[in-house]
Short mmCIF file of C-alpha atoms in Angstrom, two decimals:
data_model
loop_
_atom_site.label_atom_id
_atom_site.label_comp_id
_atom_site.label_asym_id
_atom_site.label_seq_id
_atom_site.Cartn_x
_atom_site.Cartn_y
_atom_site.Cartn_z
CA UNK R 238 -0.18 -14.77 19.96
CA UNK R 239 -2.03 -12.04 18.23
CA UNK R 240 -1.89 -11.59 14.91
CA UNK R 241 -3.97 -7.95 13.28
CA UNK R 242 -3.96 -7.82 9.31
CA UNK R 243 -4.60 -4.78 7.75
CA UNK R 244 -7.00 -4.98 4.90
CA UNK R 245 -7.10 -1.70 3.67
CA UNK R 246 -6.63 1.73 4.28
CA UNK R 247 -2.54 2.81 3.59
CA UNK R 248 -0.82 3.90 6.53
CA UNK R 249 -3.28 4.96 8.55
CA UNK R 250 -4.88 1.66 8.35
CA UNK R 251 -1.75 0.26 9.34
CA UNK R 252 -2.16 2.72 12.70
CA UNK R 253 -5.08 1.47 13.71
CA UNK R 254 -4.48 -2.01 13.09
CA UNK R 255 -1.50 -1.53 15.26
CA UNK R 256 -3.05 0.45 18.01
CA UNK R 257 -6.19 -2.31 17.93
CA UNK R 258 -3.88 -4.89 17.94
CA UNK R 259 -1.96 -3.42 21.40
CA UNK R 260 -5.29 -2.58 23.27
CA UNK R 261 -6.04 -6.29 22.64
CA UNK R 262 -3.43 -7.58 23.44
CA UNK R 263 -3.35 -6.54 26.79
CA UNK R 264 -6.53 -7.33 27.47
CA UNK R 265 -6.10 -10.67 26.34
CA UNK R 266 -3.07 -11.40 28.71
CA UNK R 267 -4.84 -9.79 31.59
CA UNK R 268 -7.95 -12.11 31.09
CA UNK R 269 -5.26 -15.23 30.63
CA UNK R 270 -3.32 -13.99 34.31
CA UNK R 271 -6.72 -13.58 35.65
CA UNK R 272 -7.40 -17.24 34.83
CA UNK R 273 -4.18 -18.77 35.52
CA UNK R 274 -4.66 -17.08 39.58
CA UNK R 275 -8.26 -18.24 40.09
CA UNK R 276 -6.71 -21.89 39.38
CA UNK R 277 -5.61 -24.03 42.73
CA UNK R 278 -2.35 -23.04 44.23
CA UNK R 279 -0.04 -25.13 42.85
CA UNK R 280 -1.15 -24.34 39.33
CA UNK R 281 -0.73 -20.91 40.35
CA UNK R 282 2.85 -21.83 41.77
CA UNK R 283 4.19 -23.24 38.44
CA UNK R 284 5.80 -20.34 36.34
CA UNK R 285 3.58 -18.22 33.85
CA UNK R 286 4.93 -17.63 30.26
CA UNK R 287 4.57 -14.00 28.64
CA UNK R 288 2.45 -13.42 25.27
CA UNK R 289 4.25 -12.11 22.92
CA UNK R 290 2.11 -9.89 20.45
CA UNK R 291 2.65 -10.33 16.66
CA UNK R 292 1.30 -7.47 14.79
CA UNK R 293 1.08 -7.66 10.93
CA UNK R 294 0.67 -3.76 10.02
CA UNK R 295 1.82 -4.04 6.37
CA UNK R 296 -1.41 -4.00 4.01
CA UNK R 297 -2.82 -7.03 2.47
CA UNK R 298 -4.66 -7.07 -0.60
CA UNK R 299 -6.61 -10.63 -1.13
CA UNK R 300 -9.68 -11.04 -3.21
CA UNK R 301 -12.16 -13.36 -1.68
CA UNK R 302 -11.58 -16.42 -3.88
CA UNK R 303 -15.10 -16.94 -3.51
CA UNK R 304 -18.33 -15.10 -5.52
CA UNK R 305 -20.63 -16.50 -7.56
CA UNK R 306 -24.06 -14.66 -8.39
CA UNK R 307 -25.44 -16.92 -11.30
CA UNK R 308 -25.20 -19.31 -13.85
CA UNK R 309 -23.84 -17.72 -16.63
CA UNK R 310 -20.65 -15.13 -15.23
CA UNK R 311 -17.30 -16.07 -16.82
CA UNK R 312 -15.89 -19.74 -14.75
CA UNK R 313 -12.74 -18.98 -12.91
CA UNK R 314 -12.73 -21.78 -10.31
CA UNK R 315 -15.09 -24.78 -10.02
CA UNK R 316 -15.26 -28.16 -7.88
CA UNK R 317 -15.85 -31.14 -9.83
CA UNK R 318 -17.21 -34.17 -7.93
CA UNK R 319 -15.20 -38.01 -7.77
CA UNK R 320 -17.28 -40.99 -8.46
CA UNK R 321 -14.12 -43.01 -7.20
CA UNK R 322 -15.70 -45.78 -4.88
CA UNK R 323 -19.54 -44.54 -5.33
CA UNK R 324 -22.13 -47.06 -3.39
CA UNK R 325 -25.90 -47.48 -4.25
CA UNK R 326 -27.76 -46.31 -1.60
CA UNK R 327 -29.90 -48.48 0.46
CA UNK R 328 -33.16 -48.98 -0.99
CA UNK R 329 -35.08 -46.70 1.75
CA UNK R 330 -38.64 -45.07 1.23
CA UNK R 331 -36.77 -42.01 -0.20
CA UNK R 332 -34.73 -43.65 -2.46
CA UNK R 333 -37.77 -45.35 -3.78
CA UNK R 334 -39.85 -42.21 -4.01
CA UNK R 335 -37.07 -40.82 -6.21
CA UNK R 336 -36.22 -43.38 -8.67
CA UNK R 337 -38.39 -45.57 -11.27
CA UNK R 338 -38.92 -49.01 -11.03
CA UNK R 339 -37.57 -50.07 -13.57
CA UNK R 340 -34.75 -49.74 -11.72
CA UNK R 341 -35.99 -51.01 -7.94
CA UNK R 342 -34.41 -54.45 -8.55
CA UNK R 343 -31.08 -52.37 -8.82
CA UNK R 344 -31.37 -50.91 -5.86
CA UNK R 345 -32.68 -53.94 -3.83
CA UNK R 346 -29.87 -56.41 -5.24
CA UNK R 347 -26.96 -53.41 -4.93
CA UNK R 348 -28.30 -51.20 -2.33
CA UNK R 349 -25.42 -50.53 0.22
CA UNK R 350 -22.70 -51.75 -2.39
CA UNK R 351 -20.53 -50.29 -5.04
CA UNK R 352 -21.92 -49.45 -8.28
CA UNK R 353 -20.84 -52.08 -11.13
CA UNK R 354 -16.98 -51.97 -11.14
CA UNK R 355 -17.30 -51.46 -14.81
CA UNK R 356 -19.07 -48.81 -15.18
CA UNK R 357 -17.56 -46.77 -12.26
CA UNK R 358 -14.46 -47.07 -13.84
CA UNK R 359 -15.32 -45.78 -17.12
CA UNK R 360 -17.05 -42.65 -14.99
CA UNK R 361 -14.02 -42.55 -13.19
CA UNK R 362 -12.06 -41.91 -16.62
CA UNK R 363 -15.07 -39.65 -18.40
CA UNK R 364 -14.88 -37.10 -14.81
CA UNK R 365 -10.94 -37.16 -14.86
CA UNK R 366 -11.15 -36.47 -19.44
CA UNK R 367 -13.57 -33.15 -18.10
CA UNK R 368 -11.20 -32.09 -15.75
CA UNK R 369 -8.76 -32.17 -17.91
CA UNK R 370 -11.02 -30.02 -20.43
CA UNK R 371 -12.10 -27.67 -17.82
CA UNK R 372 -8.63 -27.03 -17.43
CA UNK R 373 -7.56 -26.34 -21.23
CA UNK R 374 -10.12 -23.49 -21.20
CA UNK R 375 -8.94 -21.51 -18.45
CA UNK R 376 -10.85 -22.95 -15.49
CA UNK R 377 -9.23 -24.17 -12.18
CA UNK R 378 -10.24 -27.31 -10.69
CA UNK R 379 -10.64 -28.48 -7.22
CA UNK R 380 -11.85 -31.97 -6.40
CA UNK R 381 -13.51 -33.28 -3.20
CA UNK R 382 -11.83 -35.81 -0.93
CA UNK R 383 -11.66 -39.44 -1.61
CA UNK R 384 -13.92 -41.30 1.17
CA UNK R 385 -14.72 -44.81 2.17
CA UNK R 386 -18.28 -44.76 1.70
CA UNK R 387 -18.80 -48.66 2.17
CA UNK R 388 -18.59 -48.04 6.03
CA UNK R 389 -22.16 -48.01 7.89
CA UNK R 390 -22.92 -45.28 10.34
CA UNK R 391 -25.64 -45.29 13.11
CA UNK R 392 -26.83 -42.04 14.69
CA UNK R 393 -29.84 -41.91 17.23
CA UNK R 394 -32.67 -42.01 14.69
CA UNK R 395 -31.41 -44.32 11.65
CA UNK R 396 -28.70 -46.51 10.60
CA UNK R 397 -26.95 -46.41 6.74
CA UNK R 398 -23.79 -46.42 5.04
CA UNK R 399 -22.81 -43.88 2.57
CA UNK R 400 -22.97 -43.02 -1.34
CA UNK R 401 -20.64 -40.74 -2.96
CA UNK R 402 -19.50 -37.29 -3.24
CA UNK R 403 -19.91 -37.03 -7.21
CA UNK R 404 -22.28 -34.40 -7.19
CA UNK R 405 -20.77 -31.14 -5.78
CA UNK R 406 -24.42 -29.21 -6.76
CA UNK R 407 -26.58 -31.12 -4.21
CA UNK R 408 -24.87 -30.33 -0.98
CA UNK R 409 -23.15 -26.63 -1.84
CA UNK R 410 -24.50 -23.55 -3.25
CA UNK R 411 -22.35 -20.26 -3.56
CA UNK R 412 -24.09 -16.90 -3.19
CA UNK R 413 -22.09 -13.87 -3.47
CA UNK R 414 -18.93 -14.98 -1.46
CA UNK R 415 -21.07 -17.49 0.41
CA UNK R 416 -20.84 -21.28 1.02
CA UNK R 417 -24.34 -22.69 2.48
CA UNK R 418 -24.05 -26.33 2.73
CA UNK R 419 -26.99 -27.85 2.23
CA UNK R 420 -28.73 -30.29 4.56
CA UNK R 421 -29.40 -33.11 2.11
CA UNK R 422 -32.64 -34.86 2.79
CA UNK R 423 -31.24 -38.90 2.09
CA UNK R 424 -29.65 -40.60 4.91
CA UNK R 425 -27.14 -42.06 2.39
CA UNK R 426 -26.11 -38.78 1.92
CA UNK R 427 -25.78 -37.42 6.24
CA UNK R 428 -21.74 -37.37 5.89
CA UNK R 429 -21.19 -36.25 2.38
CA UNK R 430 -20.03 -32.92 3.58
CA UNK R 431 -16.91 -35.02 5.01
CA UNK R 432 -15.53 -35.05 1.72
CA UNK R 433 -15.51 -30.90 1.05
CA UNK R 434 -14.57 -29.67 4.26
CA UNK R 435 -10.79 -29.80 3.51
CA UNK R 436 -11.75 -27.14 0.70
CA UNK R 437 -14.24 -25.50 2.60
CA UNK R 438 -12.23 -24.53 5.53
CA UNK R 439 -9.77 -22.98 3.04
CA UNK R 440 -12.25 -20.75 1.04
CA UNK R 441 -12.96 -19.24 4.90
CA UNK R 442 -9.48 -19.11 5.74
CA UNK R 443 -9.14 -17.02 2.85
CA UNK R 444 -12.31 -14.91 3.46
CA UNK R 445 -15.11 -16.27 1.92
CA UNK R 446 -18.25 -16.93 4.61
CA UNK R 447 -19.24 -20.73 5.60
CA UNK R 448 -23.17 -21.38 6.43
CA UNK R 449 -24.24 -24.86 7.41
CA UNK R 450 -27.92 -25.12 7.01
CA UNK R 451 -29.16 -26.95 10.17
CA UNK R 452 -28.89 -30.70 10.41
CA UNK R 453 -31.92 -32.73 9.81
CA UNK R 454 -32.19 -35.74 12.74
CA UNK R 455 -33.42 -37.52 9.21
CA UNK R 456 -35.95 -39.09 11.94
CA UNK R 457 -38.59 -41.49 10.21
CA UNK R 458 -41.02 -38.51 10.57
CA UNK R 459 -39.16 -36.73 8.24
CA UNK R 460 -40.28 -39.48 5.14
CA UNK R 461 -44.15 -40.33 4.66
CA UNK R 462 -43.29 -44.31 5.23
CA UNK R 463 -46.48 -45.15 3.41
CA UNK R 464 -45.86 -43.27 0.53
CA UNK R 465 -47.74 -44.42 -2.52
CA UNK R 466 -46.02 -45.04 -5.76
CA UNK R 467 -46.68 -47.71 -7.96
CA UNK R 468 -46.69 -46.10 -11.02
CA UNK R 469 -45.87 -43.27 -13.08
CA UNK R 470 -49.50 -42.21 -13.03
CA UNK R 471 -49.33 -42.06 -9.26
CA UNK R 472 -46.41 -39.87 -9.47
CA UNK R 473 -48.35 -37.29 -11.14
CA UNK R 474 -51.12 -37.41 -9.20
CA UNK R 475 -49.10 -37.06 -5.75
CA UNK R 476 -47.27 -34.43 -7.24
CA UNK R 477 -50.27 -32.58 -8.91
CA UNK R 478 -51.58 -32.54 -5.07
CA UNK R 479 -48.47 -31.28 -3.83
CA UNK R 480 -48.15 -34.53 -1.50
CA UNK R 481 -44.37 -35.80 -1.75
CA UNK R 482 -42.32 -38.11 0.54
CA UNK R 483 -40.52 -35.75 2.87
CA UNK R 484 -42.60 -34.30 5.23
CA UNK R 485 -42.48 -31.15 7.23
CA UNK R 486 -41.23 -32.62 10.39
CA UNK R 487 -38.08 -30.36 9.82
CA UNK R 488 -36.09 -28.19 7.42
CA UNK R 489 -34.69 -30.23 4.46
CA UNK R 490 -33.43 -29.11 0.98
CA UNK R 491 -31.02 -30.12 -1.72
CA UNK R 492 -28.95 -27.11 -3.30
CA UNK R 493 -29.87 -28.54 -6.73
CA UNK R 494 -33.28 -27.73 -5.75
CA UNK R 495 -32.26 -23.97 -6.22
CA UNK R 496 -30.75 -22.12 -9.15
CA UNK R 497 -29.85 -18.46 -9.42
CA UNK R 498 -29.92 -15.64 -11.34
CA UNK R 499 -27.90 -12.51 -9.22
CA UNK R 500 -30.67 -11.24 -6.93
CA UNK R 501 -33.53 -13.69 -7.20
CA UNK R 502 -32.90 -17.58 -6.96
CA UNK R 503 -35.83 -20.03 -7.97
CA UNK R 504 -36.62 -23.45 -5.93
CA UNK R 505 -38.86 -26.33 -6.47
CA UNK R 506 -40.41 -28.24 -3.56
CA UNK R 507 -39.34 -31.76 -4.42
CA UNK R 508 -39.07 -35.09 -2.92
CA UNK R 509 -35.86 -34.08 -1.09
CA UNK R 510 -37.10 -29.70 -0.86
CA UNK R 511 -39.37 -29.12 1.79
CA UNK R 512 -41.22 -25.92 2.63
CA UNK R 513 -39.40 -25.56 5.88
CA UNK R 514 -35.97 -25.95 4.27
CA UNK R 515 -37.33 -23.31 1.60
CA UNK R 516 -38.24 -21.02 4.26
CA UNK R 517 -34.80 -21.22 6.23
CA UNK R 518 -32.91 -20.28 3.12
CA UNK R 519 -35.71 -17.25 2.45
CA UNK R 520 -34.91 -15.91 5.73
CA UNK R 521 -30.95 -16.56 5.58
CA UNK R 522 -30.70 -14.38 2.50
CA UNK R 523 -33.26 -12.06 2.97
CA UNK R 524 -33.09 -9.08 2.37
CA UNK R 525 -30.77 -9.15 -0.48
CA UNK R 526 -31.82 -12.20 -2.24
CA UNK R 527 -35.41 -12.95 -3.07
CA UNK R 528 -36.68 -16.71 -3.31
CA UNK R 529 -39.01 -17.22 -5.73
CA UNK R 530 -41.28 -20.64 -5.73
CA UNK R 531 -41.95 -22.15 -8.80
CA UNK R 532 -43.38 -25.67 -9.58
CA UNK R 533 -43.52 -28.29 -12.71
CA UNK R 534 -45.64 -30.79 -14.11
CA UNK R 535 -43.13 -33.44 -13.28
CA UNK R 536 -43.90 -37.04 -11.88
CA UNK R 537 -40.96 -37.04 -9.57
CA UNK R 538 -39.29 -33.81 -8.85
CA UNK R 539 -35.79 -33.86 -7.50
CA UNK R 540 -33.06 -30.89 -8.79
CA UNK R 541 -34.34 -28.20 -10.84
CA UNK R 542 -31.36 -27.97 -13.23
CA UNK R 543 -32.79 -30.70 -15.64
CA UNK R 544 -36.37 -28.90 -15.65
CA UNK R 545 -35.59 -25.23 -16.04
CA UNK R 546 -31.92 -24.33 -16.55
CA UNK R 547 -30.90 -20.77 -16.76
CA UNK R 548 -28.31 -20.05 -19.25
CA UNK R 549 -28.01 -16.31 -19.47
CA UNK R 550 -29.47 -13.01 -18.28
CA UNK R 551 -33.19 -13.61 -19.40
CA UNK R 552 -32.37 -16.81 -21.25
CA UNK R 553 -33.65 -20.16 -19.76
CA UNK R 554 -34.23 -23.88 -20.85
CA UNK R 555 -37.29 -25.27 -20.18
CA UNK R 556 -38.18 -29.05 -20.04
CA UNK R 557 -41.25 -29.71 -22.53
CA UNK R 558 -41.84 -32.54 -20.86
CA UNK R 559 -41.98 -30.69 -17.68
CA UNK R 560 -43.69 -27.49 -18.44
CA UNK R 561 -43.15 -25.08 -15.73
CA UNK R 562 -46.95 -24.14 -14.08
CA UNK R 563 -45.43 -20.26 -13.68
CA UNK R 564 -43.64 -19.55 -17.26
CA UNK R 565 -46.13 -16.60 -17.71
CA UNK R 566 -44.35 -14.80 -15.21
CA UNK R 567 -41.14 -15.09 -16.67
CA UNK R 568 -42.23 -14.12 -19.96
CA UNK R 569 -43.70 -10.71 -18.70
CA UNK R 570 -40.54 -10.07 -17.42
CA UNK R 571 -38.89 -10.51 -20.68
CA UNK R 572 -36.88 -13.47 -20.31
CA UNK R 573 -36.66 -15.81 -23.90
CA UNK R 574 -37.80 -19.05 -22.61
CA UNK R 575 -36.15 -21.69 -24.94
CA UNK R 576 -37.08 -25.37 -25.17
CA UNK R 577 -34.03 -28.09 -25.81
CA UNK R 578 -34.66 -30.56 -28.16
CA UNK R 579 -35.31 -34.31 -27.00
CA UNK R 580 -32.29 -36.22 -25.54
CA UNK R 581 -30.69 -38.82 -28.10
CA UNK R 582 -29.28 -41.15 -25.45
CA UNK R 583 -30.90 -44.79 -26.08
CA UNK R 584 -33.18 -46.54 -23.99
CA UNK R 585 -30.91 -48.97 -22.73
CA UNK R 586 -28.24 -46.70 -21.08
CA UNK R 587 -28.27 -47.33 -17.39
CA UNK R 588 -29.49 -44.11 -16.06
CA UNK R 589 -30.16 -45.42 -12.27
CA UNK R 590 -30.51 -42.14 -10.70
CA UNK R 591 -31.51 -39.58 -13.30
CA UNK R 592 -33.25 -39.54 -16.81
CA UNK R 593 -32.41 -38.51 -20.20
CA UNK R 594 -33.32 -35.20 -19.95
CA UNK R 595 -29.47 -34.56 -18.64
CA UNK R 596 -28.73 -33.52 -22.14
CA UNK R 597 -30.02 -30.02 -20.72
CA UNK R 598 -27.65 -30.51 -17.50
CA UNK R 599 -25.00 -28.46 -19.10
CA UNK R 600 -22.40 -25.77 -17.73
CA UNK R 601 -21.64 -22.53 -18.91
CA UNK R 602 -18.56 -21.44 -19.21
CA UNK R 603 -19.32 -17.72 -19.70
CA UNK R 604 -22.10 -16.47 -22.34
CA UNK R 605 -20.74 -17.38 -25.28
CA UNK R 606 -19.08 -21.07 -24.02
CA UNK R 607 -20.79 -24.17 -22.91
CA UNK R 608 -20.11 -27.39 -21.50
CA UNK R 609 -22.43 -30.14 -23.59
CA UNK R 610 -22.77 -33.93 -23.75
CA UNK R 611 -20.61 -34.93 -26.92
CA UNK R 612 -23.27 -37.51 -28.12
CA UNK R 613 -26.03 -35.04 -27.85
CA UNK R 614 -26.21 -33.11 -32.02
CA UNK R 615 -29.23 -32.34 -31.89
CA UNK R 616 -28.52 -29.91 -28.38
CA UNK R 617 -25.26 -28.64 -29.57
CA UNK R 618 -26.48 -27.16 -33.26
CA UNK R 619 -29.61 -25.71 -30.70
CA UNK R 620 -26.38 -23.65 -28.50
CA UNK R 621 -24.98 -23.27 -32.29
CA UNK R 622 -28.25 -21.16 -33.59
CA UNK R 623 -28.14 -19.18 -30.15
CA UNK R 624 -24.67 -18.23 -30.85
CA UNK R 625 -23.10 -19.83 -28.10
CA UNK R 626 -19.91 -22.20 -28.36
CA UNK R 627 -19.95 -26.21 -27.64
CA UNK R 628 -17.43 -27.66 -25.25
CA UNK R 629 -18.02 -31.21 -26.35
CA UNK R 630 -17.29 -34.09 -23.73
CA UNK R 631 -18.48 -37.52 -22.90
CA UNK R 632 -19.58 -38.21 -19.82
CA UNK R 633 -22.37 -40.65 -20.48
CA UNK R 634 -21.28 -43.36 -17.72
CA UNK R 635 -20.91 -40.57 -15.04
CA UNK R 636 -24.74 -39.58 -16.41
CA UNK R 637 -25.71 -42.97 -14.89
CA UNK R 638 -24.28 -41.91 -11.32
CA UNK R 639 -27.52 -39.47 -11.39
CA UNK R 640 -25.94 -36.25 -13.37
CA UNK R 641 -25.03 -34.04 -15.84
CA UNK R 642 -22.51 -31.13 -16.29
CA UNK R 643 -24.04 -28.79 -13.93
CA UNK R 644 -24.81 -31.67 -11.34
CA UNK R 645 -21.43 -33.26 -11.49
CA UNK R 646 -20.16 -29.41 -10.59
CA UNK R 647 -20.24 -26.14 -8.05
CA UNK R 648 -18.87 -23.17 -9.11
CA UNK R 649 -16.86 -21.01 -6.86
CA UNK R 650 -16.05 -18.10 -8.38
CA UNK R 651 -17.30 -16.45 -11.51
CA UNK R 652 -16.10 -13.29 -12.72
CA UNK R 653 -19.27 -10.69 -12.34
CA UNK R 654 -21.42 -8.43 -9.97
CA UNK R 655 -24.13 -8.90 -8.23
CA UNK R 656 -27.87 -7.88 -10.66
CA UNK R 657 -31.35 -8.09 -10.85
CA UNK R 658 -32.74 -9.69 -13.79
CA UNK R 659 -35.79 -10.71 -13.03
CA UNK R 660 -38.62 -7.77 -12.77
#
């Protein structure tokens, strides 16, 4: 069956899409009879069944429900991650190279298990509360699909079992009406893009376009096995070098890695970034997009958006404790480079995966409207003095999961045009 839409164009459109549709058609049921004789003869014996051509002339008119340029557009449509049965990951050299250790007895007592049933369920709650307020300001919200990630996989190279799909930022990035899944750089995390495919396939059945970056093996010669951390002082130093524990054995990159501003997107190299993955997306969006490099003083990179969060056209948070090496650059070009205020969350709040500088993990809602940690004054009165709007919301057990606002989220659509703002 052949089925021709006609996009646009009136009635002349319609025409063409008719007289396309007819020419191939019959080609298509000549190539099918030419198949069904070349087959042995009793195949060819049994009866063949006519195609019968459907054509669709009358014009449809669907927006893309896909297109997102930057970080700041007005929010139509946004996925919002599930912590619902989220599993520590095994405590693997990359895990280790990516968390303190203060927290390694965490991982090695409740690697490969479910976080504390507790505290998941007051995530749980805190996730379903921002929905819910997401929704109340005009936003639609899609969710991921519940998985079993208890269940252990083996592929040629490694064996693991899985971790969660609470963090919608890692794996997908949206540029222009573009999907690019991301090819993660944790084996905990190999299947997470099980749980967004259902959504995925229906943004491209509806016209949006689907990349999958290519699959890492995740081999061991993808992880320096020797990597050496023992302190926070040896964190610096590695990174200072530029010495991290993915290697370049093959491309690699988390999407939180990136973050965009219409025609130029920025990227850290990071414990879970490599150059190669870097240089894949370069090339993919080249020559409309431009990739920029930029680097911190940070002891453990991993996701730029609690480092250097951009907010607006020209308007950027950056970490004081993690002063970005290029910020020069950005101020020729104009842009108002503003520092948040340090996090108020207390020292003994789990934060397993993460650290307290998710107070600047927030979301904008357009402009004028964001999305900000409801225990976090001193933050919200520095939005207040910008003129931009709180959205206040508590989601300081999801925090512990390893994100904030912007983490725990993707945005699919936002309401705006494709712009340089960065000369």
């Amino acid at each position: 069956m052949l089925r021709v839409r006609c996009l646009r164009g009136g009635s002349r459109g319609a025409e063409a899409a008719h007289l396309i549709g007819a020419m191939l058609g019959r080609s298509l049921t000549g190539w099918v009879q030419r198949a069904f004789q070349s087959t042995s003869s009793a195949a060819a014996a049994q009866p063949q069944h006519a195609f019968v051509e459907e054509h669709v002339t009358e014009p449809v008119h669907q927006e893309c429900p896909v297109c997102s340029y930057n970080e700041w557009d007005p929010l139509e449509e946004v996925i919002v991650g599930r912590a619902e049965n989220a599993h520590v990951p095994p405590f693997t050299v990359e895990v280790k190279a990516n968390t303190y250790e203060k927290y390694w007895p965490f991982y090695q007592k409740h690697g490969g298990r479910s976080f504390p049933a507790d505290h998941l369920k007051k995530a749980v709650a805190e996730i379903e509360e921002m929905c819910n307020i997401l929704s109340h300001e005009g936003v639609t919200v899609r969710r991921p699909e519940p998985i079993d990630w208890s269940l252990e996989y083996k592929t040629p190279d490694f064996t693991s079992s899985g971790m969660y799909a609470a963090m919608p930022r890692d794996i997908l990035m949206v540029v222009g009406n573009e999907i690019i899944e991301a090819p993660m750089a944790w084996r905990a995390r190999f299947f997470e893009y099980r749980a967004y495919r259902p959504l995925i396939k229906e943004y491209f059945k509806k016209g949006a376009k689907w990349t999958t970056a290519p699959k890492p093996t995740m081999a061991d010669e993808l992880y320096d096995q020797d990597y050496p951390i023992r302190t926070v002082e040896d964190r610096h130093k590695l990174a200072a070098e530029g010495k991290f524990v993915t290697t370049e054995h093959e491309p690699c990159f988390d999407a939180a890695d990136f973050i965009r501003a219409g025609r130029d997107l920025f990227v850290q190299r990071s414990q879970v970034t490599n150059y190669m993955g870097i240089e894949w997306m370069r090339r993919h969006l080249a020559p409309d997009y431009k990739i920029h490099i930029i680097s911190f003083k940070d002891p453990n990179p991993m996701h730029i958006d609690a480092t250097f969060n951009i907010i607006g056209p020209g308007l950027v948070l950056s970490n004081p404790d993690r002063p970005c090496r290029q910020i020069e650059m950005f101020k020729k070009a104009g842009w108002t480079i503003v520092k948040p205020p340090t996090p108020l969350i207390p020292d003994d709040h789990p934060l397993w995966m993460s650290s307290k500088w998710l107070s600047m993990n927030v979301l904008m809602l357009d402009e004028k409207r964001v999305m900000v940690d409801a225990n976090e004054a001193s933050i919200q009165k520095m939005f207040e003095n910008l003129g931009i709007k709180t959205i206040k919301v508590n989601i300081r057990h999801a925090n512990s999961l390893g994100g904030g606002f912007h983490c725990w989220t993707t945005d699919v659509r936002r309401r705006g045009t494709l712009q340089s703002y960065f000369h």
